[in-house]
XYZ file of N, CA, C and O in Angstrom:
720
model
N 0.821 -1.197 0.000
C 0.000 0.000 0.000
C 0.868 1.266 0.000
O 0.602 2.202 -0.724
N 1.932 1.262 0.795
C 2.809 2.425 0.868
C 3.501 2.667 -0.474
O 3.612 3.809 -0.906
N 3.939 1.594 -1.156
C 4.597 1.747 -2.458
C 3.628 2.327 -3.483
O 4.019 3.155 -4.308
N 2.364 1.926 -3.445
C 1.359 2.459 -4.365
C 1.189 3.964 -4.168
O 1.089 4.715 -5.142
N 1.168 4.394 -2.915
C 1.022 5.827 -2.628
C 2.252 6.610 -3.078
O 2.131 7.713 -3.614
N 3.435 6.025 -2.872
C 4.661 6.678 -3.322
C 4.700 6.780 -4.846
O 5.080 7.819 -5.396
N 4.296 5.711 -5.535
C 4.243 5.734 -6.997
C 3.258 6.787 -7.487
O 3.546 7.530 -8.429
N 2.098 6.851 -6.859
C 1.080 7.838 -7.239
C 1.607 9.261 -7.049
O 1.426 10.125 -7.905
N 2.279 9.511 -5.932
C 2.833 10.837 -5.671
C 3.935 11.184 -6.674
O 4.006 12.319 -7.161
N 4.785 10.212 -7.011
C 5.845 10.440 -7.987
C 5.261 10.776 -9.355
O 5.691 11.723 -10.010
N 4.267 10.018 -9.790
C 3.623 10.253 -11.081
C 3.022 11.658 -11.113
O 3.233 12.419 -12.057
N 2.296 12.014 -10.083
C 1.625 13.317 -10.051
C 2.621 14.467 -10.031
O 2.513 15.404 -10.831
N 3.592 14.422 -9.150
C 4.543 15.535 -9.034
C 5.421 15.664 -10.281
O 5.658 16.758 -10.765
N 5.915 14.544 -10.786
C 6.768 14.598 -11.979
C 5.987 15.123 -13.176
O 6.488 15.949 -13.944
N 4.761 14.673 -13.347
C 3.960 15.082 -14.498
C 3.534 16.538 -14.376
O 3.510 17.270 -15.367
N 3.210 16.981 -13.166
C 2.842 18.394 -12.952
C 3.987 19.322 -13.342
O 3.782 20.354 -13.962
N 5.207 18.950 -12.969
C 6.350 19.835 -13.164
C 6.900 19.821 -14.580
O 7.562 20.747 -14.999
N 6.642 18.749 -15.312
C 7.165 18.644 -16.667
C 6.187 19.272 -17.650
O 4.995 19.018 -17.597
N 6.687 20.080 -18.554
C 5.831 20.688 -19.563
C 5.623 19.800 -20.762
O 4.809 20.082 -21.634
N 6.351 18.682 -20.820
C 6.312 17.796 -21.978
C 6.317 16.357 -21.493
O 7.088 15.998 -20.603
N 5.427 15.548 -22.054
C 5.410 14.122 -21.736
C 5.526 13.349 -23.049
O 5.167 13.838 -24.114
N 6.060 12.139 -22.963
C 6.159 11.252 -24.123
C 5.082 10.201 -23.966
O 5.024 9.512 -22.942
N 4.225 10.059 -24.989
C 3.061 9.175 -24.884
C 3.056 8.193 -26.047
O 3.223 8.582 -27.199
N 2.853 6.921 -25.717
C 2.664 5.883 -26.732
C 1.296 5.264 -26.467
O 1.056 4.699 -25.411
N 0.401 5.415 -27.451
C -0.935 4.852 -27.331
C -0.947 3.395 -27.714
O -0.191 2.964 -28.580
N -1.809 2.618 -27.071
C -1.958 1.204 -27.392
C -3.427 0.834 -27.269
O -4.062 1.133 -26.262
N -3.951 0.221 -28.305
C -5.331 -0.240 -28.290
C -5.309 -1.737 -28.088
O -4.645 -2.457 -28.838
N -6.004 -2.221 -27.078
C -6.081 -3.655 -26.871
C -7.157 -4.192 -27.799
O -8.318 -3.796 -27.699
N -6.799 -5.049 -28.742
C -7.790 -5.542 -29.697
C -8.814 -6.458 -29.028
O -8.531 -7.091 -28.016
N -10.005 -6.511 -29.616
C -11.063 -7.381 -29.093
C -10.712 -8.850 -29.317
O -11.047 -9.707 -28.515
N -10.027 -9.142 -30.424
C -9.637 -10.510 -30.721
C -8.252 -10.794 -30.163
O -7.437 -9.883 -30.013
N -7.961 -12.046 -29.844
C -6.617 -12.363 -29.359
C -5.567 -11.995 -30.405
O -5.805 -12.102 -31.594
N -4.445 -11.556 -29.952
C -3.366 -11.174 -30.861
C -2.579 -10.029 -30.273
O -2.868 -9.559 -29.174
N -1.569 -9.552 -31.001
C -0.743 -8.470 -30.468
C -1.515 -7.161 -30.402
O -2.404 -6.906 -31.207
N -1.162 -6.355 -29.447
C -1.786 -5.036 -29.304
C -1.319 -4.134 -30.430
O -0.186 -4.237 -30.888
N -2.207 -3.260 -30.887
C -1.847 -2.283 -31.908
C -1.294 -1.066 -31.184
O -1.997 -0.461 -30.379
N -0.052 -0.729 -31.461
C 0.575 0.394 -30.773
C 0.817 1.530 -31.747
O 1.191 1.316 -32.887
N 0.620 2.735 -31.252
C 0.925 3.915 -32.033
C 2.356 4.347 -31.779
O 3.063 3.758 -30.962
N 2.800 5.391 -32.458
C 4.162 5.884 -32.240
C 4.266 6.638 -30.917
O 3.260 7.079 -30.364
N 5.479 6.785 -30.419
C 5.701 7.601 -29.228
C 5.723 9.052 -29.670
O 6.416 9.411 -30.613
N 4.946 9.881 -28.998
C 4.762 11.277 -29.391
C 5.016 12.182 -28.189
O 4.549 11.900 -27.090
N 5.755 13.259 -28.399
C 5.944 14.258 -27.354
C 4.723 15.168 -27.352
O 4.334 15.685 -28.398
N 4.097 15.349 -26.195
C 2.883 16.157 -26.094
C 2.999 17.167 -24.964
O 3.490 16.841 -23.884
N 2.511 18.395 -25.207
C 2.376 19.341 -24.105
C 1.054 18.989 -23.421
O 0.133 18.449 -24.036
N 0.961 19.262 -22.157
C -0.184 18.822 -21.366
C -0.369 19.735 -20.166
O 0.435 20.644 -19.924
N -1.400 19.447 -19.405
C -1.596 20.069 -18.105
C -2.123 18.980 -17.166
O -2.882 18.101 -17.589
N -1.645 18.986 -15.928
C -2.141 18.034 -14.935
C -3.364 18.663 -14.294
O -3.301 19.760 -13.741
N -4.497 17.970 -14.387
C -5.738 18.509 -13.833
C -6.572 17.376 -13.253
O -6.844 16.381 -13.925
N -6.952 17.522 -12.014
C -7.880 16.607 -11.355
C -7.428 15.148 -11.460
O -8.202 14.263 -11.811
N -6.139 14.906 -11.201
C -5.622 13.548 -11.144
C -5.289 12.899 -12.464
O -5.135 11.676 -12.526
N -5.180 13.685 -13.538
C -4.844 13.112 -14.847
C -4.128 14.143 -15.699
O -4.257 15.349 -15.485
N -3.386 13.656 -16.684
C -2.753 14.541 -17.664
C -3.780 14.798 -18.761
O -4.319 13.858 -19.346
N -4.062 16.061 -19.030
C -5.022 16.438 -20.071
C -4.261 16.978 -21.270
O -3.348 17.786 -21.117
N -4.653 16.518 -22.469
C -4.023 16.965 -23.715
C -5.117 17.348 -24.705
O -6.247 16.869 -24.624
N -4.767 18.234 -25.626
C -5.683 18.621 -26.701
C -4.932 18.483 -28.013
O -3.725 18.735 -28.074
N -5.640 18.049 -29.055
C -4.967 17.906 -30.339
C -5.860 17.357 -31.425
O -7.083 17.311 -31.286
N -5.211 16.913 -32.501
C -5.851 16.355 -33.691
C -6.688 17.367 -34.462
O -7.586 16.986 -35.198
N -6.410 18.630 -34.296
C -7.085 19.653 -35.079
C -6.065 20.484 -35.826
O -4.859 20.369 -35.583
N -6.520 21.337 -36.739
C -5.583 22.194 -37.471
C -4.778 23.082 -36.516
O -5.337 23.734 -35.636
N -3.468 23.056 -36.655
C -2.600 23.880 -35.822
C -2.353 23.337 -34.432
O -1.712 23.988 -33.614
N -2.843 22.144 -34.134
C -2.646 21.543 -32.810
C -1.814 20.276 -32.944
O -1.625 19.749 -34.036
N -1.346 19.765 -31.811
C -0.494 18.582 -31.819
C -1.279 17.332 -32.241
O -2.451 17.194 -31.918
N -0.629 16.434 -32.976
C -1.301 15.182 -33.335
C -1.352 14.238 -32.138
O -0.480 14.275 -31.273
N -2.385 13.411 -32.091
C -2.543 12.441 -31.008
C -2.647 11.027 -31.592
O -3.670 10.357 -31.444
N -1.590 10.540 -32.259
C -1.678 9.231 -32.908
C -1.741 8.093 -31.898
O -1.044 8.096 -30.896
N -2.628 7.143 -32.171
C -2.721 5.963 -31.313
C -3.499 6.165 -30.036
O -3.675 5.218 -29.274
N -3.969 7.371 -29.758
C -4.733 7.616 -28.544
C -6.225 7.611 -28.879
O -6.713 8.505 -29.566
N -6.921 6.584 -28.432
C -8.348 6.457 -28.692
C -9.101 6.301 -27.380
O -8.573 5.762 -26.403
N -10.334 6.779 -27.385
C -11.176 6.673 -26.198
C -11.330 5.206 -25.805
O -11.647 4.360 -26.642
N -11.081 4.903 -24.553
C -11.171 3.536 -24.063
C -9.890 2.742 -24.236
O -9.805 1.607 -23.775
N -8.891 3.327 -24.883
C -7.612 2.656 -25.072
C -6.686 2.889 -23.892
O -7.091 3.405 -22.837
N -5.457 2.504 -24.084
C -4.452 2.658 -23.041
C -3.235 3.360 -23.617
O -3.053 3.416 -24.827
N -2.408 3.888 -22.743
C -1.195 4.570 -23.166
C -0.114 4.360 -22.117
O -0.407 4.098 -20.958
N 1.118 4.486 -22.568
C 2.259 4.497 -21.661
C 2.829 5.903 -21.718
O 3.138 6.417 -22.788
N 2.931 6.534 -20.569
C 3.398 7.917 -20.465
C 4.765 7.914 -19.802
O 4.940 7.327 -18.734
N 5.732 8.566 -20.443
C 7.068 8.704 -19.870
C 7.293 10.185 -19.605
O 7.071 11.020 -20.475
N 7.696 10.481 -18.386
C 7.882 11.863 -17.957
C 9.372 12.128 -17.829
O 10.111 11.324 -17.269
N 9.782 13.281 -18.334
C 11.190 13.654 -18.248
C 11.398 14.580 -17.056
O 10.483 15.257 -16.601
N 12.612 14.638 -16.597
C 12.987 15.543 -15.523
C 13.062 16.958 -16.076
O 13.665 17.193 -17.121
N 12.463 17.895 -15.397
C 12.498 19.279 -15.855
C 13.915 19.843 -15.764
O 14.325 20.642 -16.596
N 14.668 19.417 -14.779
C 16.021 19.929 -14.576
C 17.026 19.360 -15.578
O 17.763 20.093 -16.213
N 17.072 18.047 -15.701
C 18.102 17.387 -16.505
C 17.606 16.913 -17.865
O 18.393 16.620 -18.742
N 16.280 16.762 -18.028
C 15.730 16.321 -19.308
C 15.732 14.817 -19.508
O 15.262 14.332 -20.518
N 16.242 14.043 -18.553
C 16.274 12.584 -18.678
C 14.959 11.961 -18.246
O 14.119 12.599 -17.612
N 14.773 10.686 -18.580
C 13.559 9.971 -18.181
C 13.511 9.867 -16.668
O 14.469 9.460 -16.029
N 12.357 10.205 -16.104
C 12.196 10.192 -14.655
C 11.279 9.066 -14.201
O 11.589 8.331 -13.269
N 10.125 8.946 -14.851
C 9.164 7.917 -14.474
C 8.318 7.573 -15.698
O 8.103 8.410 -16.574
N 7.864 6.341 -15.735
C 6.988 5.882 -16.803
C 5.776 5.235 -16.155
O 5.925 4.449 -15.215
N 4.577 5.579 -16.639
C 3.353 5.058 -16.032
C 2.308 4.735 -17.090
O 2.318 5.285 -18.180
N 1.416 3.808 -16.750
C 0.359 3.421 -17.686
C -0.876 4.267 -17.411
O -1.124 4.689 -16.282
N -1.643 4.507 -18.481
C -2.806 5.375 -18.367
C -3.962 4.830 -19.191
O -3.764 4.202 -20.229
N -5.163 5.100 -18.703
C -6.373 4.847 -19.475
C -6.703 6.135 -20.215
O -6.630 7.224 -19.642
N -7.055 6.036 -21.496
C -7.369 7.204 -22.314
C -8.875 7.431 -22.282
O -9.649 6.522 -22.602
N -9.274 8.643 -21.882
C -10.694 9.006 -21.822
C -10.883 10.275 -22.630
O -10.267 11.303 -22.327
N -11.708 10.205 -23.658
C -12.016 11.401 -24.449
C -13.173 12.130 -23.782
O -14.216 11.532 -23.499
N -12.994 13.423 -23.529
C -14.025 14.223 -22.872
C -15.020 14.732 -23.908
O -14.625 15.258 -24.950
N -16.298 14.574 -23.600
C -17.345 15.087 -24.492
C -17.368 16.608 -24.373
O -17.282 17.159 -23.272
N -17.482 17.274 -25.514
C -17.423 18.731 -25.527
C -18.578 19.357 -24.749
O -19.681 18.822 -24.694
N -18.244 20.489 -24.130
C -19.186 21.319 -23.373
C -19.815 20.629 -22.171
O -20.876 21.028 -21.713
N -19.151 19.601 -21.651
C -19.557 19.005 -20.379
C -18.757 19.697 -19.276
O -17.736 20.345 -19.561
N -19.170 19.581 -18.017
C -18.385 20.223 -16.949
C -16.926 19.753 -16.907
O -16.027 20.559 -16.690
N -16.679 18.466 -17.137
C -15.296 17.964 -17.132
C -14.510 18.569 -18.289
O -13.334 18.938 -18.127
N -15.130 18.680 -19.469
C -14.478 19.268 -20.642
C -14.172 20.741 -20.378
O -13.074 21.208 -20.674
N -15.139 21.479 -19.837
C -14.946 22.906 -19.548
C -13.791 23.115 -18.575
O -12.971 24.024 -18.755
N -13.727 22.288 -17.526
C -12.654 22.430 -16.533
C -11.289 22.133 -17.158
O -10.325 22.873 -16.938
N -11.205 21.058 -17.952
C -9.934 20.704 -18.593
C -9.509 21.770 -19.595
O -8.342 22.175 -19.635
N -10.450 22.257 -20.393
C -10.130 23.284 -21.394
C -9.715 24.581 -20.716
O -8.821 25.277 -21.200
N -10.321 24.906 -19.589
C -9.916 26.103 -18.853
C -8.465 26.043 -18.428
O -7.728 27.028 -18.525
N -8.017 24.864 -17.995
C -6.615 24.688 -17.611
C -5.701 24.675 -18.837
O -4.640 25.287 -18.842
N -6.118 23.969 -19.883
C -5.304 23.884 -21.099
C -5.148 25.237 -21.770
O -4.086 25.562 -22.302
N -6.192 26.032 -21.751
C -6.162 27.356 -22.396
C -5.071 28.237 -21.787
O -4.374 28.959 -22.491
N -4.899 28.141 -20.474
C -3.877 28.929 -19.801
C -2.460 28.506 -20.155
O -1.525 29.290 -20.055
N -2.282 27.258 -20.579
C -0.953 26.744 -20.908
C -0.628 26.808 -22.393
O 0.510 26.627 -22.787
N -1.638 27.027 -23.239
C -1.417 27.021 -24.692
C -0.659 28.268 -25.104
O -1.115 29.382 -24.886
N 0.494 28.084 -25.709
C 1.317 29.199 -26.144
C 1.083 29.489 -27.619
O 0.845 28.587 -28.410
N 1.155 30.748 -27.978
C 1.118 31.192 -29.373
C -0.128 30.765 -30.140
O -0.055 30.419 -31.310
N -1.272 30.780 -29.492
C -2.511 30.455 -30.201
C -2.899 31.643 -31.074
O -2.875 32.788 -30.636
N -3.268 31.358 -32.314
C -3.592 32.434 -33.248
C -4.985 33.021 -33.024
O -5.274 34.110 -33.478
N -5.852 32.310 -32.309
C -7.221 32.791 -32.144
C -7.564 33.253 -30.731
O -8.705 33.635 -30.477
N -6.618 33.259 -29.813
C -6.800 33.806 -28.470
C -8.030 33.302 -27.734
O -8.145 32.125 -27.436
N -8.957 34.192 -27.462
C -10.136 33.859 -26.665
C -11.096 32.910 -27.377
O -11.931 32.283 -26.738
N -11.024 32.810 -28.691
C -11.905 31.906 -29.448
C -11.378 30.471 -29.468
O -12.008 29.591 -30.051
N -10.247 30.231 -28.828
C -9.613 28.919 -28.839
C -10.537 27.800 -28.322
O -10.641 26.752 -28.974
N -11.245 27.952 -27.203
C -12.115 26.858 -26.739
C -13.209 26.484 -27.738
O -13.529 25.302 -27.890
N -13.763 27.466 -28.436
C -14.781 27.155 -29.444
C -14.180 26.347 -30.592
O -14.794 25.419 -31.114
N -12.959 26.710 -30.996
C -12.282 25.967 -32.059
C -11.973 24.551 -31.598
O -12.155 23.588 -32.340
N -11.521 24.408 -30.361
C -11.242 23.079 -29.840
C -12.511 22.232 -29.824
O -12.473 21.039 -30.101
N -13.648 22.831 -29.462
C -14.912 22.083 -29.431
C -15.298 21.607 -30.834
O -15.815 20.500 -31.000
N -15.046 22.439 -31.843
C -15.422 22.100 -33.227
C -14.458 21.116 -33.875
O -14.886 20.211 -34.588
N -13.136 21.339 -33.675
C -12.146 20.681 -34.518
C -11.181 19.735 -33.815
O -10.446 19.016 -34.484
N -11.145 19.737 -32.495
C -10.103 18.979 -31.781
C -10.703 17.966 -30.814
O -11.904 17.934 -30.579
N -9.805 17.169 -30.263
C -10.181 16.230 -29.200
C -9.457 16.633 -27.925
O -8.292 17.020 -27.959
N -10.159 16.537 -26.802
C -9.555 16.764 -25.488
C -9.572 15.421 -24.774
O -10.631 14.801 -24.614
N -8.377 14.967 -24.366
C -8.237 13.654 -23.737
C -7.692 13.780 -22.329
O -6.894 14.671 -22.036
N -8.125 12.846 -21.479
C -7.546 12.680 -20.142
C -6.756 11.380 -20.153
O -7.255 10.362 -20.595
N -5.528 11.449 -19.683
C -4.699 10.255 -19.515
C -4.674 9.960 -18.024
O -3.928 10.586 -17.266
N -5.525 9.033 -17.608
C -5.720 8.744 -16.184
C -4.817 7.603 -15.745
O -4.882 6.510 -16.320
N -3.973 7.840 -14.723
C -3.080 6.773 -14.252
C -3.875 5.548 -13.805
O -4.909 5.676 -13.143
N -3.392 4.374 -14.196
C -4.072 3.135 -13.821
C -3.380 2.440 -12.655
O -3.788 1.363 -12.258
N -2.341 3.070 -12.115
C -1.650 2.514 -10.956
C -0.244 2.073 -11.298
O 0.052 1.692 -12.422
N 0.618 2.191 -10.331
C 1.988 1.715 -10.477
C 2.806 2.440 -11.528
O 2.286 3.192 -12.339
N 4.086 2.211 -11.457
C 5.011 2.768 -12.439
C 5.707 1.614 -13.145
O 5.833 0.521 -12.597
N 6.137 1.866 -14.354
C 6.848 0.851 -15.123
C 8.350 1.059 -14.947
O 8.805 2.164 -14.656
N 9.095 -0.002 -15.156
C 10.552 0.104 -15.081
C 11.040 0.850 -16.319
O 10.591 0.596 -17.438
N 11.931 1.789 -16.107
C 12.459 2.561 -17.227
C 13.400 1.701 -18.056
O 14.227 0.966 -17.511
N 13.291 1.788 -19.386
C 14.168 0.985 -20.244
C 15.596 1.506 -20.214
O 15.836 2.672 -19.952
N 16.510 0.629 -20.517
C 17.924 0.995 -20.603
C 18.220 1.529 -21.996
O 17.581 1.155 -22.968
N 19.204 2.390 -22.095
C 19.669 2.853 -23.395
C 18.782 3.905 -24.027
O 17.807 4.371 -23.450
N 19.132 4.240 -25.241
C 18.426 5.276 -25.983
C 17.138 4.728 -26.588
O 17.090 3.593 -27.044
N 16.119 5.554 -26.607
C 14.866 5.209 -27.262
C 14.657 6.083 -28.495
O 13.539 6.304 -28.940
N 15.743 6.600 -29.046
C 15.662 7.504 -30.184
C 14.994 6.809 -31.367
O 15.260 5.638 -31.644
N 14.113 7.547 -32.037
C 13.414 7.047 -33.214
C 13.435 8.125 -34.284
O 13.618 9.299 -33.984
N 13.192 7.725 -35.531
C 13.084 8.694 -36.610
C 11.850 9.554 -36.363
O 10.837 9.047 -35.915
N 11.921 10.845 -36.668
C 10.752 11.708 -36.487
C 9.592 11.268 -37.376
O 9.799 10.720 -38.465
N 8.378 11.511 -36.898
C 7.188 11.193 -37.674
C 7.078 12.136 -38.863
O 7.487 13.300 -38.775
N 6.527 11.679 -39.969
C 6.334 12.582 -41.114
C 5.396 13.727 -40.723
O 4.433 13.517 -39.982
N 5.677 14.926 -41.217
C 4.879 16.090 -40.879
C 4.892 17.074 -42.039
O 5.875 17.141 -42.781
N 3.811 17.839 -42.191
C 3.810 18.859 -43.239
C 4.598 20.108 -42.852
O 4.800 20.994 -43.667
N 5.056 20.167 -41.610
C 5.819 21.326 -41.156
C 7.145 21.399 -41.899
O 7.740 20.382 -42.244
N 7.603 22.597 -42.136
C 8.872 22.782 -42.826
C 9.793 23.623 -41.971
O 9.359 24.346 -41.091
N 11.070 23.522 -42.270
C 12.033 24.377 -41.596
C 12.180 25.659 -42.397
O 11.803 25.722 -43.561
N 12.740 26.649 -41.776
C 12.930 27.903 -42.500
C 14.008 27.734 -43.557
O 14.800 26.811 -43.521
N 14.017 28.640 -44.487
C 14.979 28.574 -45.584
C 16.382 28.883 -45.082
O 16.548 29.486 -44.021
N 17.419 28.505 -45.839
C 18.789 28.827 -45.434
C 18.969 30.348 -45.321
O 18.302 31.108 -46.013
N 19.874 30.763 -44.451
C 20.104 32.198 -44.278
C 20.756 32.767 -45.532
O 21.510 32.065 -46.213
N 20.483 34.012 -45.843
C 21.121 34.640 -47.010
C 22.640 34.673 -46.837
O 23.150 34.825 -45.725
N 23.357 34.557 -47.940
C 24.821 34.500 -47.904
C 25.434 35.763 -47.294
O 26.486 35.707 -46.656
N 24.786 36.919 -47.466
C 25.349 38.177 -46.982
C 25.099 38.409 -45.484
O 25.731 39.271 -44.889
N 24.217 37.656 -44.873
C 23.853 37.907 -43.478
C 25.041 37.805 -42.512
O 25.209 38.678 -41.659
N 25.895 36.805 -42.598
C 27.028 36.770 -41.660
C 27.918 38.009 -41.756
O 28.375 38.525 -40.734
N 28.153 38.506 -42.973
C 28.978 39.714 -43.112
C 28.295 40.908 -42.476
O 28.939 41.733 -41.826
N 26.981 41.026 -42.645
C 26.248 42.139 -42.043
C 26.301 42.084 -40.523
O 26.463 43.110 -39.856
N 26.174 40.904 -39.972
C 26.227 40.759 -38.517
C 27.618 41.080 -37.983
O 27.737 41.656 -36.900
N 28.652 40.678 -38.671
C 30.027 40.962 -38.238
C 30.318 42.450 -38.257
O 31.025 42.970 -37.399
N 29.762 43.177 -39.218
C 29.967 44.639 -39.287
C 29.370 45.305 -38.070
O 29.947 46.231 -37.508
N 28.227 44.861 -37.616
C 27.579 45.456 -36.434
C 28.429 45.252 -35.201
O 28.520 46.114 -34.353
N 29.030 44.084 -35.066
C 29.853 43.806 -33.883
C 31.118 44.664 -33.883
O 31.572 45.098 -32.846
N 31.687 44.905 -35.044
C 32.911 45.688 -35.129
C 32.665 47.146 -34.776
O 33.515 47.808 -34.220
N 31.472 47.662 -35.082
C 31.153 49.051 -34.787
C 31.052 49.314 -33.289
O 31.295 50.387 -32.813
N 30.669 48.336 -32.534
C 30.474 48.515 -31.089
C 31.756 48.598 -30.427
O 32.488 48.923 -29.873
């Protein structure tokens, strides 16, 4: 019983303090066979009412691959100080129905943490129309952290990087430094 309480406290405190969690969704199939697993995805979140809440799958929001209502996920939390893996825990995925009290409370917390939103105060209405709000509820206990690197190739994305810097820019910057 004491270990369960310590694990619960570790999960809550680590997840609250970290602005980024790594989530791998897994759907347990109805028929016998291997579980269908999604890719591991870095997600911004907010800890609210005993669960990590995330929003995504809409235009301009983070993708939530492999996370389905009623499914399960493995959440790995990094240390805010050092950036290394701190704790890994299993979660039940619950999709919140829009405009319910639970959805309103979660969106109120998420809205405060969302950076650089292009629509400001209209963000909750857009989330209700175009996005999913999920709760990742701990199912108990922590998993043993794997050894070694878990590096993977990045997922395909329509996002692009900025163009190369103009050839003259370094010379212009050096001139400014010399004048000072």
